[in-house]
Tab-separated table of C-alpha atoms in Angstrom:
chain	number	residue	atom	x	y	z
F	121	MET	CA	10.130	-55.644	-29.711
F	122	SER	CA	7.879	-54.015	-27.140
F	123	THR	CA	8.051	-50.864	-25.035
F	124	LEU	CA	6.250	-50.374	-21.723
F	125	ASP	CA	5.651	-47.191	-19.755
F	126	ALA	CA	5.224	-47.317	-15.985
F	127	ASN	CA	2.215	-45.342	-14.763
F	128	MET	CA	3.009	-42.729	-12.054
F	129	ASP	CA	5.284	-45.296	-10.488
F	130	TYR	CA	7.262	-42.811	-8.400
F	131	PHE	CA	4.294	-42.573	-6.045
F	132	ALA	CA	4.109	-46.367	-5.800
F	133	ARG	CA	7.453	-46.437	-3.937
F	134	ARG	CA	6.922	-46.077	-0.177
F	135	LEU	CA	9.450	-43.944	1.731
F	136	ALA	CA	11.134	-45.016	4.954
F	137	ARG	CA	10.143	-42.986	8.019
F	138	GLN	CA	13.493	-41.165	8.239
F	139	SER	CA	13.398	-40.389	4.500
F	140	SER	CA	9.843	-39.128	4.732
F	141	ALA	CA	10.892	-36.637	7.417
F	142	ALA	CA	13.312	-35.039	4.928
F	143	THR	CA	10.472	-34.101	2.533
F	144	VAL	CA	8.601	-31.764	4.890
F	145	PHE	CA	7.050	-28.696	3.217
F	146	CYS	CA	5.110	-25.825	4.762
F	147	LEU	CA	1.684	-24.494	3.805
F	148	PRO	CA	-0.397	-21.733	5.447
F	149	PHE	CA	-2.526	-24.361	7.158
F	150	GLY	CA	0.234	-26.671	8.402
F	151	LYS	CA	3.302	-28.799	7.683
F	152	PHE	CA	3.145	-31.914	5.546
F	153	GLN	CA	5.515	-34.636	4.367
F	154	PHE	CA	5.448	-37.247	1.615
F	155	LYS	CA	4.862	-40.874	2.488
F	156	ARG	CA	5.776	-41.997	-1.033
F	157	LEU	CA	8.589	-41.057	-3.417
F	158	PRO	CA	7.745	-37.643	-4.932
F	159	MET	CA	8.853	-36.272	-8.283
F	160	GLY	CA	11.195	-33.314	-8.152
F	161	ILE	CA	13.631	-34.153	-5.360
F	162	SER	CA	17.209	-34.574	-6.592
F	163	THR	CA	17.676	-38.195	-5.522
F	164	ALA	CA	14.303	-39.472	-6.790
F	165	PRO	CA	15.491	-40.566	-10.289
F	166	ASP	CA	18.481	-42.457	-8.865
F	167	GLU	CA	16.371	-44.233	-6.265
F	168	TYR	CA	13.684	-45.088	-8.791
F	169	GLU	CA	16.217	-46.405	-11.331
F	170	ALA	CA	17.841	-48.550	-8.621
F	171	CYS	CA	14.412	-49.923	-7.724
F	172	MET	CA	13.618	-50.829	-11.350
F	173	GLU	CA	17.053	-52.442	-11.733
F	174	ARG	CA	16.325	-54.638	-8.724
F	175	ILE	CA	13.049	-55.694	-10.323
F	176	LEU	CA	14.172	-56.256	-13.940
F	177	GLY	CA	17.959	-55.826	-13.987
F	178	ASP	CA	18.782	-59.546	-14.100
F	179	LEU	CA	16.709	-60.164	-17.262
F	180	PRO	CA	19.069	-60.112	-20.306
F	181	PHE	CA	16.235	-59.301	-22.731
F	182	VAL	CA	15.142	-56.131	-20.912
F	183	ILE	CA	16.545	-52.591	-20.905
F	184	VAL	CA	15.022	-50.256	-18.346
F	185	TYR	CA	15.555	-46.510	-17.979
F	186	LEU	CA	13.396	-45.017	-15.233
F	187	ASP	CA	9.793	-45.693	-16.301
F	188	ASP	CA	10.640	-46.685	-19.916
F	189	ILE	CA	11.031	-50.445	-20.426
F	190	LEU	CA	12.294	-52.067	-23.646
F	191	ILE	CA	11.824	-55.806	-24.294
F	192	PHE	CA	13.508	-57.497	-27.280
F	193	SER	CA	13.582	-61.092	-28.517
F	194	GLU	CA	14.763	-63.152	-31.484
F	195	ASN	CA	11.317	-64.463	-32.461
F	196	GLU	CA	7.650	-64.061	-31.599
F	197	ASN	CA	7.376	-67.145	-29.365
F	198	ASP	CA	10.341	-66.055	-27.260
F	199	HIS	CA	8.921	-62.554	-27.090
F	200	LEU	CA	5.597	-63.749	-25.729
F	201	GLU	CA	7.423	-65.707	-23.027
F	202	HIS	CA	9.573	-62.666	-22.210
F	203	LEU	CA	6.477	-60.488	-21.914
F	204	ARG	CA	4.927	-63.001	-19.533
F	205	ILE	CA	8.044	-62.939	-17.315
F	206	VAL	CA	8.169	-59.126	-17.281
F	207	PHE	CA	4.460	-58.741	-16.519
F	208	GLU	CA	4.761	-61.249	-13.684
F	209	ARG	CA	7.712	-59.344	-12.191
F	210	LEU	CA	5.871	-56.036	-12.434
F	211	ARG	CA	2.769	-57.551	-10.845
F	212	GLN	CA	4.797	-58.930	-7.935
F	213	HIS	CA	6.196	-55.459	-7.199
F	214	ASP	CA	2.932	-53.527	-7.746
F	215	VAL	CA	4.174	-51.665	-10.836
F	216	THR	CA	1.296	-50.490	-13.046
F	217	LEU	CA	1.546	-49.560	-16.741
F	218	ASN	CA	0.114	-46.788	-18.898
F	219	ALA	CA	-1.687	-48.758	-21.625
F	220	LYS	CA	-1.866	-45.778	-24.007
F	221	LYS	CA	1.921	-45.509	-24.140
F	222	CYS	CA	2.718	-49.231	-24.373
F	223	ARG	CA	3.684	-50.710	-27.752
F	224	ILE	CA	3.472	-54.514	-27.942
F	225	LEU	CA	4.914	-56.827	-30.637
F	226	ARG	CA	6.237	-54.166	-33.032
F	227	GLU	CA	8.872	-54.442	-35.763
F	228	SER	CA	10.104	-50.951	-34.881
F	229	VAL	CA	9.686	-48.930	-31.705
F	230	ASP	CA	10.639	-45.469	-30.462
F	231	TYR	CA	12.784	-45.558	-27.332
F	232	LEU	CA	14.598	-42.675	-25.620
F	233	GLY	CA	14.577	-40.484	-28.728
F	234	PHE	CA	15.655	-43.201	-31.180
F	235	THR	CA	13.816	-45.474	-33.602
F	236	LEU	CA	14.874	-49.115	-33.170
F	237	THR	CA	14.416	-51.700	-35.932
F	238	PRO	CA	15.824	-55.218	-36.461
F	239	SER	CA	18.434	-53.763	-38.841
F	240	GLY	CA	19.605	-50.729	-36.888
F	241	ILE	CA	18.918	-47.471	-35.088
F	242	GLN	CA	18.304	-43.867	-36.178
F	243	PRO	CA	17.068	-40.625	-34.559
F	244	GLN	CA	13.359	-40.479	-33.898
F	245	SER	CA	11.700	-38.542	-36.734
F	246	LYS	CA	9.631	-36.221	-34.552
F	247	LYS	CA	12.730	-35.298	-32.540
F	248	VAL	CA	14.608	-34.477	-35.751
F	249	ASP	CA	11.686	-32.368	-36.997
F	250	ALA	CA	11.691	-30.455	-33.719
F	251	ILE	CA	15.422	-29.724	-34.093
F	252	GLN	CA	14.835	-28.333	-37.601
F	253	GLN	CA	12.370	-25.790	-36.177
F	254	ILE	CA	14.844	-24.303	-33.682
F	255	ALA	CA	15.622	-20.650	-34.384
F	256	GLU	CA	19.113	-19.157	-34.221
F	257	PRO	CA	20.190	-18.606	-30.599
F	258	SER	CA	20.303	-15.079	-29.225
F	259	SER	CA	22.430	-15.779	-26.124
F	260	LYS	CA	25.095	-18.118	-24.831
F	261	LYS	CA	22.531	-19.932	-22.702
F	262	GLU	CA	20.363	-20.737	-25.738
F	263	LEU	CA	23.436	-21.828	-27.731
F	264	ARG	CA	24.586	-24.167	-24.949
F	265	ARG	CA	21.092	-25.660	-24.771
F	266	PHE	CA	21.111	-26.276	-28.542
F	267	LEU	CA	24.580	-27.873	-28.535
F	268	GLY	CA	23.554	-30.106	-25.648
F	269	MET	CA	20.539	-31.291	-27.640
F	270	ILE	CA	22.699	-32.041	-30.693
F	271	SER	CA	25.222	-33.892	-28.508
F	272	TYR	CA	22.504	-36.395	-27.600
F	273	TYR	CA	22.680	-37.583	-31.235
F	274	ARG	CA	26.469	-37.240	-31.525
F	275	GLU	CA	26.878	-40.883	-32.555
F	276	MET	CA	24.655	-40.169	-35.571
F	277	VAL	CA	26.577	-37.064	-36.676
F	278	PRO	CA	29.900	-37.744	-38.438
F	279	ASN	CA	32.536	-35.103	-37.575
F	280	LYS	CA	30.214	-33.568	-35.001
F	281	SER	CA	33.047	-31.883	-33.093
F	282	ALA	CA	34.376	-30.257	-36.287
F	283	LEU	CA	30.901	-28.987	-37.220
F	284	ALA	CA	30.360	-27.571	-33.739
F	285	ALA	CA	33.867	-26.131	-33.233
F	286	ARG	CA	32.905	-22.603	-34.324
F	287	LEU	CA	29.791	-22.576	-32.151
F	288	ASN	CA	31.641	-24.017	-29.159
F	289	ARG	CA	33.985	-21.036	-29.334
F	290	LEU	CA	31.057	-18.692	-28.665
F	291	THR	CA	30.147	-20.526	-25.452
F	292	SER	CA	33.455	-19.597	-23.809
F	293	LYS	CA	33.166	-17.034	-21.030
F	294	ASN	CA	36.175	-15.184	-22.482
F	295	VAL	CA	34.543	-14.686	-25.911
F	296	PRO	CA	31.727	-12.122	-26.349
F	297	PHE	CA	28.540	-13.445	-27.947
F	298	VAL	CA	28.540	-11.803	-31.397
F	299	TRP	CA	26.536	-13.763	-33.991
F	300	THR	CA	27.985	-13.558	-37.517
F	301	PRO	CA	26.823	-14.949	-40.907
F	302	GLU	CA	29.548	-17.624	-40.619
F	303	ASP	CA	28.108	-18.679	-37.261
F	304	GLY	CA	24.664	-18.878	-38.850
F	305	GLU	CA	26.021	-21.139	-41.591
F	306	ALA	CA	27.659	-23.422	-39.005
F	307	PHE	CA	24.392	-23.486	-37.036
F	308	ARG	CA	22.397	-24.576	-40.100
F	309	ASN	CA	24.942	-27.247	-41.043
F	310	ILE	CA	24.934	-28.931	-37.651
F	311	LYS	CA	21.163	-28.561	-37.303
F	312	THR	CA	20.541	-30.517	-40.510
F	313	ALA	CA	23.115	-33.235	-39.703
F	314	PRO	CA	20.709	-35.509	-37.720
F	315	ALA	CA	18.241	-35.349	-40.637
F	316	ARG	CA	20.640	-36.994	-43.118
F	317	ASN	CA	19.109	-40.436	-42.559
F	318	VAL	CA	22.194	-41.937	-40.907
F	319	TRP	CA	21.551	-45.463	-39.664
F	320	LEU	CA	23.676	-47.224	-37.078
F	321	ALA	CA	23.683	-51.011	-37.189
F	322	PHE	CA	23.625	-53.222	-34.120
F	323	PRO	CA	26.982	-54.860	-33.290
F	324	ASP	CA	27.549	-58.468	-34.333
F	325	CYS	CA	29.751	-60.104	-31.696
F	326	SER	CA	30.700	-62.946	-34.062
F	327	ARG	CA	32.623	-60.548	-36.354
F	328	ASN	CA	35.673	-58.332	-35.898
F	329	PHE	CA	35.196	-54.680	-34.986
F	330	HIS	CA	37.137	-52.254	-37.206
F	331	VAL	CA	38.094	-48.931	-35.626
F	332	PHE	CA	39.246	-46.050	-37.848
F	333	ALA	CA	40.752	-43.245	-35.786
F	334	ASP	CA	42.530	-40.029	-36.726
F	335	THR	CA	43.309	-36.516	-35.522
F	336	SER	CA	42.729	-33.310	-37.437
F	337	GLY	CA	43.504	-29.828	-36.202
F	338	CYS	CA	41.986	-29.531	-32.746
F	339	GLN	CA	39.678	-32.541	-33.107
F	340	ILE	CA	39.934	-36.283	-32.637
F	341	GLY	CA	37.447	-38.687	-34.136
F	342	GLY	CA	36.760	-42.001	-35.740
F	343	VAL	CA	34.211	-44.624	-36.622
F	344	ILE	CA	33.507	-48.254	-35.690
F	345	VAL	CA	32.377	-50.487	-38.546
F	346	GLN	CA	31.723	-54.139	-39.345
F	347	GLY	CA	31.907	-54.816	-43.058
F	348	LYS	CA	29.901	-51.981	-44.594
F	349	ARG	CA	27.769	-51.509	-41.495
F	350	VAL	CA	28.395	-48.416	-39.379
F	351	ILE	CA	28.231	-49.216	-35.663
F	352	ALA	CA	29.156	-45.854	-34.107
F	353	CYS	CA	30.676	-42.455	-34.890
F	354	PHE	CA	32.900	-40.588	-32.458
F	355	SER	CA	34.411	-37.114	-32.356
F	356	ARG	CA	35.338	-34.501	-29.802
F	357	SER	CA	37.553	-31.464	-29.376
F	358	VAL	CA	40.892	-31.731	-27.599
F	359	THR	CA	41.720	-29.702	-24.519
F	360	ASP	CA	44.432	-27.056	-24.331
F	361	ALA	CA	46.680	-29.472	-22.436
F	362	GLN	CA	46.167	-32.229	-25.029
F	363	ARG	CA	47.212	-29.874	-27.835
F	364	LYS	CA	50.727	-29.981	-26.375
F	365	TYR	CA	51.016	-33.747	-26.851
F	366	SER	CA	53.533	-35.202	-29.289
F	367	THR	CA	52.326	-36.458	-32.680
F	368	MET	CA	52.425	-40.081	-31.559
F	369	GLU	CA	50.492	-39.246	-28.383
F	370	TRP	CA	47.876	-37.408	-30.429
F	371	GLU	CA	47.306	-40.401	-32.680
F	372	LEU	CA	47.239	-42.788	-29.733
F	373	LEU	CA	44.832	-40.492	-27.874
F	374	SER	CA	42.193	-40.871	-30.608
F	375	VAL	CA	42.406	-44.674	-30.327
F	376	VAL	CA	42.273	-44.604	-26.522
F	377	GLU	CA	39.266	-42.260	-26.421
F	378	ILE	CA	37.239	-44.421	-28.825
F	379	LEU	CA	38.044	-47.592	-26.875
F	380	LYS	CA	37.091	-45.914	-23.587
F	381	GLU	CA	33.837	-44.532	-25.017
F	382	TYR	CA	32.701	-47.933	-26.334
F	383	ARG	CA	34.487	-50.221	-23.874
F	384	THR	CA	31.311	-52.110	-22.946
F	385	MET	CA	30.844	-53.054	-26.609
F	386	LEU	CA	34.460	-53.757	-27.619
F	387	ARG	CA	35.992	-55.429	-24.571
F	388	GLY	CA	36.447	-59.155	-24.987
F	389	PHE	CA	36.051	-59.174	-28.784
F	390	PRO	CA	38.615	-58.900	-31.635
F	391	VAL	CA	39.227	-55.246	-32.565
F	392	VAL	CA	41.254	-54.106	-35.595
F	393	ILE	CA	42.717	-50.594	-35.277
F	394	HIS	CA	43.329	-48.859	-38.635
F	395	THR	CA	45.810	-45.987	-38.445
F	396	ASP	CA	47.818	-43.867	-40.877
F	397	HIS	CA	50.538	-43.278	-38.261
F	398	LYS	CA	53.265	-45.937	-38.454
F	399	ASN	CA	54.651	-45.111	-35.019
F	400	LEU	CA	51.581	-46.737	-33.469
F	401	LEU	CA	52.747	-50.083	-34.861
F	402	HIS	CA	55.855	-49.966	-32.661
F	403	PRO	CA	55.383	-47.278	-29.986
F	404	GLN	CA	58.737	-46.240	-28.546
F	405	GLU	CA	57.748	-43.454	-26.145
F	406	ASN	CA	57.848	-44.480	-22.493
F	407	SER	CA	56.247	-41.508	-20.775
F	408	LEU	CA	53.980	-42.200	-17.823
F	409	ARG	CA	50.984	-41.141	-19.917
F	410	VAL	CA	51.802	-43.651	-22.675
F	411	LYS	CA	52.391	-46.383	-20.078
F	412	ARG	CA	48.905	-45.767	-18.656
F	413	TRP	CA	47.423	-45.944	-22.134
F	414	LYS	CA	49.273	-49.181	-22.885
F	415	LEU	CA	47.831	-50.617	-19.679
F	416	LEU	CA	44.361	-49.677	-20.878
F	417	LEU	CA	45.003	-51.245	-24.315
F	418	GLU	CA	45.996	-54.522	-22.637
F	419	GLY	CA	42.330	-54.956	-21.741
F	420	TYR	CA	41.351	-55.355	-25.407
F	421	ARG	CA	42.061	-57.968	-28.075
F	422	LEU	CA	43.723	-55.552	-30.489
F	423	THR	CA	45.358	-55.865	-33.899
F	424	VAL	CA	46.922	-52.737	-35.408
F	425	GLN	CA	46.989	-52.215	-39.174
F	426	TYR	CA	48.638	-49.409	-41.127
F	427	ILE	CA	46.829	-47.704	-44.014
F	428	PRO	CA	48.198	-44.852	-46.175
F	429	ARG	CA	46.893	-41.405	-45.223
F	430	PRO	CA	44.867	-40.839	-48.458
F	431	GLN	CA	42.855	-43.947	-47.663
F	432	ASN	CA	42.134	-43.061	-44.042
F	433	ILE	CA	39.319	-40.587	-44.602
F	434	GLY	CA	37.784	-41.525	-41.286
F	435	ALA	CA	34.148	-41.024	-40.461
F	436	ASP	CA	33.307	-39.701	-43.946
F	437	ALA	CA	34.074	-43.014	-45.669
F	438	PHE	CA	32.409	-45.759	-43.676
F	439	SER	CA	32.317	-48.379	-46.414
F	440	ARG	CA	35.978	-48.296	-47.519
F	441	LEU	CA	37.397	-51.350	-45.839
F	442	ARG	CA	39.655	-52.656	-48.621
F	443	TYR	CA	43.153	-51.201	-48.589
F	444	ASP	CA	46.432	-51.768	-50.412
F	445	HIS	CA	49.829	-52.067	-48.714
F	446	VAL	CA	48.347	-53.186	-45.411
F	447	GLU	CA	50.914	-54.026	-42.786
F	448	GLN	CA	49.662	-56.072	-39.874
F	449	VAL	CA	51.409	-56.686	-36.580
F	450	THR	CA	50.451	-59.164	-33.920
F	451	GLU	CA	49.875	-58.384	-30.276
F	452	GLU	CA	53.165	-60.165	-29.491
F	453	LYS	CA	55.096	-57.657	-31.610
F	454	LEU	CA	53.105	-54.695	-30.384
F	455	TYR	CA	53.915	-55.484	-26.755
F	456	ALA	CA	57.279	-57.166	-27.338
F	457	THR	CA	58.823	-55.455	-24.314
F	458	GLU	CA	56.342	-57.036	-21.928
F	459	GLU	CA	56.758	-60.384	-20.250
F	460	GLU	CA	54.948	-63.096	-22.180
F	461	LYS	CA	52.229	-64.247	-19.823
F	462	GLU	CA	48.465	-64.268	-19.656
F	463	VAL	CA	47.169	-60.762	-19.038
F	464	ALA	CA	44.607	-60.650	-16.250
F	465	ILE	CA	42.548	-57.850	-17.816
F	466	ASP	CA	42.060	-59.637	-21.141
F	467	GLY	CA	38.408	-60.664	-21.426
F	468	ALA	CA	39.099	-64.160	-22.768
F	469	VAL	CA	41.683	-64.899	-20.051
F	470	MET	CA	39.362	-63.570	-17.346
F	471	LYS	CA	36.505	-65.759	-18.534
F	472	LYS	CA	38.718	-68.885	-18.700
F	473	HIS	CA	39.961	-68.443	-15.131
F	474	GLN	CA	36.459	-67.694	-13.850
F	475	LEU	CA	35.294	-71.035	-15.239
F	476	ALA	CA	38.188	-72.738	-13.431
F	477	ASP	CA	37.549	-71.011	-10.096
F	478	PRO	CA	35.084	-72.951	-7.873
F	479	THR	CA	33.320	-69.845	-6.543
F	480	THR	CA	32.806	-67.999	-9.825
F	481	LYS	CA	32.084	-71.257	-11.647
F	482	GLU	CA	29.171	-71.895	-9.290
F	483	ILE	CA	27.839	-68.360	-9.892
F	484	ILE	CA	28.128	-68.805	-13.679
F	485	PHE	CA	26.308	-72.144	-13.456
F	486	ARG	CA	23.412	-70.550	-11.545
F	487	LEU	CA	23.127	-67.625	-13.957
F	488	GLU	CA	23.293	-69.838	-17.056
F	489	ASN	CA	20.403	-71.832	-15.615
F	490	GLU	CA	18.429	-68.584	-15.220
F	491	GLU	CA	18.524	-68.631	-11.434
F	492	ALA	CA	18.145	-65.015	-10.296
F	493	ASP	CA	21.006	-63.614	-8.224
F	494	PRO	CA	20.590	-60.105	-6.730
F	495	ASP	CA	24.350	-59.439	-6.772
F	496	TYR	CA	25.682	-60.831	-10.046
F	497	ALA	CA	24.922	-60.860	-13.776
F	498	LEU	CA	26.569	-62.798	-16.621
F	499	ARG	CA	28.033	-61.025	-19.649
F	500	SER	CA	29.378	-62.962	-22.632
F	501	ALA	CA	32.554	-60.884	-23.017
F	502	LEU	CA	33.847	-60.707	-19.452
F	503	GLY	CA	32.161	-63.478	-17.491
F	504	VAL	CA	30.803	-62.555	-14.068
F	505	ILE	CA	30.173	-58.874	-13.349
F	506	LEU	CA	29.160	-57.433	-9.995
F	507	LEU	CA	25.907	-55.552	-10.553
F	508	HIS	CA	26.358	-53.029	-7.766
F	509	PHE	CA	29.215	-50.584	-7.321
F	510	LYS	CA	29.629	-49.578	-11.009
F	511	LYS	CA	29.327	-53.150	-12.368
F	512	ARG	CA	32.855	-54.266	-11.536
F	513	VAL	CA	34.400	-57.458	-12.907
F	514	VAL	CA	34.725	-60.265	-10.373
F	515	VAL	CA	38.362	-61.461	-10.372
F	516	PRO	CA	39.014	-65.160	-9.610
F	517	ALA	CA	41.700	-66.043	-7.063
F	518	SER	CA	44.177	-67.286	-9.696
F	519	LEU	CA	44.423	-63.851	-11.358
F	520	ARG	CA	44.455	-61.494	-8.383
F	521	GLU	CA	48.204	-61.391	-7.773
F	522	ASN	CA	48.899	-61.111	-11.511
F	523	LEU	CA	46.442	-58.224	-11.800
F	524	VAL	CA	47.902	-56.281	-8.855
F	525	GLU	CA	51.469	-56.712	-10.137
F	526	LEU	CA	50.409	-55.617	-13.632
F	527	TYR	CA	48.910	-52.366	-12.363
F	528	HIS	CA	51.849	-51.878	-10.006
F	529	ASP	CA	54.418	-52.159	-12.832
F	530	TYR	CA	52.599	-49.935	-15.304
F	531	LEU	CA	51.859	-47.194	-12.781
F	532	ILE	CA	55.525	-47.223	-11.707
F	533	HIS	CA	55.246	-48.131	-8.009
F	534	PRO	CA	52.209	-46.042	-7.003
F	535	GLY	CA	50.999	-45.663	-3.452
F	536	GLY	CA	48.626	-48.284	-2.097
F	537	GLU	CA	45.569	-46.012	-2.090
F	538	LYS	CA	46.260	-44.734	-5.617
F	539	GLN	CA	46.662	-48.255	-6.969
F	540	PHE	CA	43.448	-49.395	-5.286
F	541	ARG	CA	41.521	-46.497	-6.868
F	542	SER	CA	42.993	-47.260	-10.300
F	543	MET	CA	41.650	-50.821	-10.064
F	544	SER	CA	38.076	-49.669	-9.433
F	545	THR	CA	36.706	-51.671	-12.399
F	546	PHE	CA	37.574	-54.950	-10.627
F	547	TRP	CA	36.371	-56.568	-7.394
F	548	TRP	CA	36.889	-59.564	-5.134
F	549	PRO	CA	36.163	-60.109	-1.422
F	550	GLY	CA	38.670	-58.264	0.763
F	551	MET	CA	40.214	-56.591	-2.269
F	552	GLU	CA	41.680	-53.534	-0.519
F	553	GLY	CA	43.593	-55.579	2.045
F	554	ALA	CA	44.715	-58.075	-0.591
F	555	VAL	CA	46.077	-55.317	-2.838
F	556	LYS	CA	48.115	-53.933	0.055
F	557	LYS	CA	49.444	-57.372	1.008
F	558	ILE	CA	50.443	-58.309	-2.557
F	559	ARG	CA	52.124	-54.938	-3.111
F	560	GLU	CA	54.245	-55.339	0.001
F	561	SER	CA	55.385	-58.771	-1.148
F	562	VAL	CA	56.593	-57.536	-4.532
F	563	HIS	CA	60.401	-57.716	-4.592
F	564	ALA	CA	60.769	-54.340	-6.298
F	565	VAL	CA	58.797	-52.644	-3.521
F	566	GLN	CA	60.900	-54.222	-0.806
F	567	ALA	CA	64.127	-53.298	-2.610
F	568	CYS	CA	63.121	-49.663	-3.100
F	569	LYS	CA	61.584	-49.118	0.336
F	570	ILE	CA	63.554	-46.812	2.624
F	571	ALA	CA	64.081	-48.148	6.148
F	572	TRP	CA	63.396	-45.269	8.527
F	573	ARG	CA	63.838	-47.310	11.736
F	574	LYS	CA	67.065	-46.597	13.642
F	575	THR	CA	69.389	-49.580	13.923
F	576	SER	CA	71.515	-50.489	16.950
F	577	LEU	CA	75.331	-50.394	16.980
F	578	ARG	CA	76.966	-53.383	15.319
F	579	THR	CA	80.565	-52.657	16.444
F	580	PRO	CA	82.083	-51.285	19.682
F	581	SER	CA	82.053	-47.511	19.885
F	582	ALA	CA	85.435	-45.812	19.421
F	583	TYR	CA	84.695	-43.172	22.081
F	584	THR	CA	82.759	-43.236	25.334
F	585	ASN	CA	81.629	-40.077	27.135
F	586	VAL	CA	81.600	-40.085	30.939
F	587	GLN	CA	80.094	-37.282	32.992
F	588	ARG	CA	81.292	-36.619	36.495
F	589	GLY	CA	79.142	-34.705	38.924
F	590	SER	CA	79.028	-33.761	42.551
F	591	PRO	CA	76.967	-35.754	45.043
F	592	ILE	CA	74.392	-32.967	44.843
């Protein structure tokens, strides 16, 4: 692995004339404006990140965040070739590097506050040491700043939301800031959590992902594992509205939140959900909320397994993957009420149809042959993804009608604009007009639509009114 640091590269980006006029500042001896991108304006990081993505975003072995560049490879020969490609790209776009901050050909590197090794990831040691030196907060502002810092390492802290629950209470505007010995104990416990040498392994896409999810009190949480390797920890507090959910909705909420949080890692690959709530094996509730969640779950290759409650000790027992009395249900049983057909938002189905579509097949062929395309990038799980506009999945023509009808049925006949917004993770040319056209052709829509147009008489009128008036 290697890390590179761009050298004062904000000022290497030239501003357009109209943009330069918006940076005018006044001094006693005149008015001045920037000709190059300055640090400090609110849009500078977004513009700079977009620029770096245009330069390096199509390279699958590069991760770039502002001026920090990470390059990773399977072996030394590949890494040298990858470095050559990156250096050539940077040279073409006049990006200079800070040699003192670059780390070349290392077994482990520090990147964005984490230490990366071939076997996994953990918090950077100097960051953890700095957290240990933080004194107890004396105001709500200091407490919020501390909790925000800890949240950056939330994936490394099992049961983080439970540890921080007492401190989160003090940040509420309706609760006075009164520091007690119990608060001090909670502060010390959560402060030492990142220092417990927790390692997270990198995901192996050739193996199943196991998700353990559960609810406890006012918290939801879980862990993603592969074998005895911990991939990610998750926990958060529930809102006041979510506390009113039914028991089944609570349990399903924890599964949904984990899948949403790690959707880019889990989508398209086999995922086994372990739960101690049997109702999740055969969900019977048909509320609109549950229907939306079921629609979301259709986008994953899920298998649900039941485990007895004593064995589901969640994020505190990462290595316990062998269970007795395991009951497994297939996706066919889980969604037995649905029509048996290929689901458009399943990653494997999407990829198969993209390979059969002439347009997307041509794009895939170009990307597999390492031909740069400024608009598209290839991902193993989902096929072609549109780089711009939130990296939306490109839908082939054969799945578009199926996808629109699927969203239409699950959202229970929504309006056209609402349905279009709900499908924001997908894209195809002329999508908005196509969604409207397909919706109008659905039989259920036509049958339920109210005809407001007045119709003419179909039979002779029984009475006829005649007015008589004077010649005037």
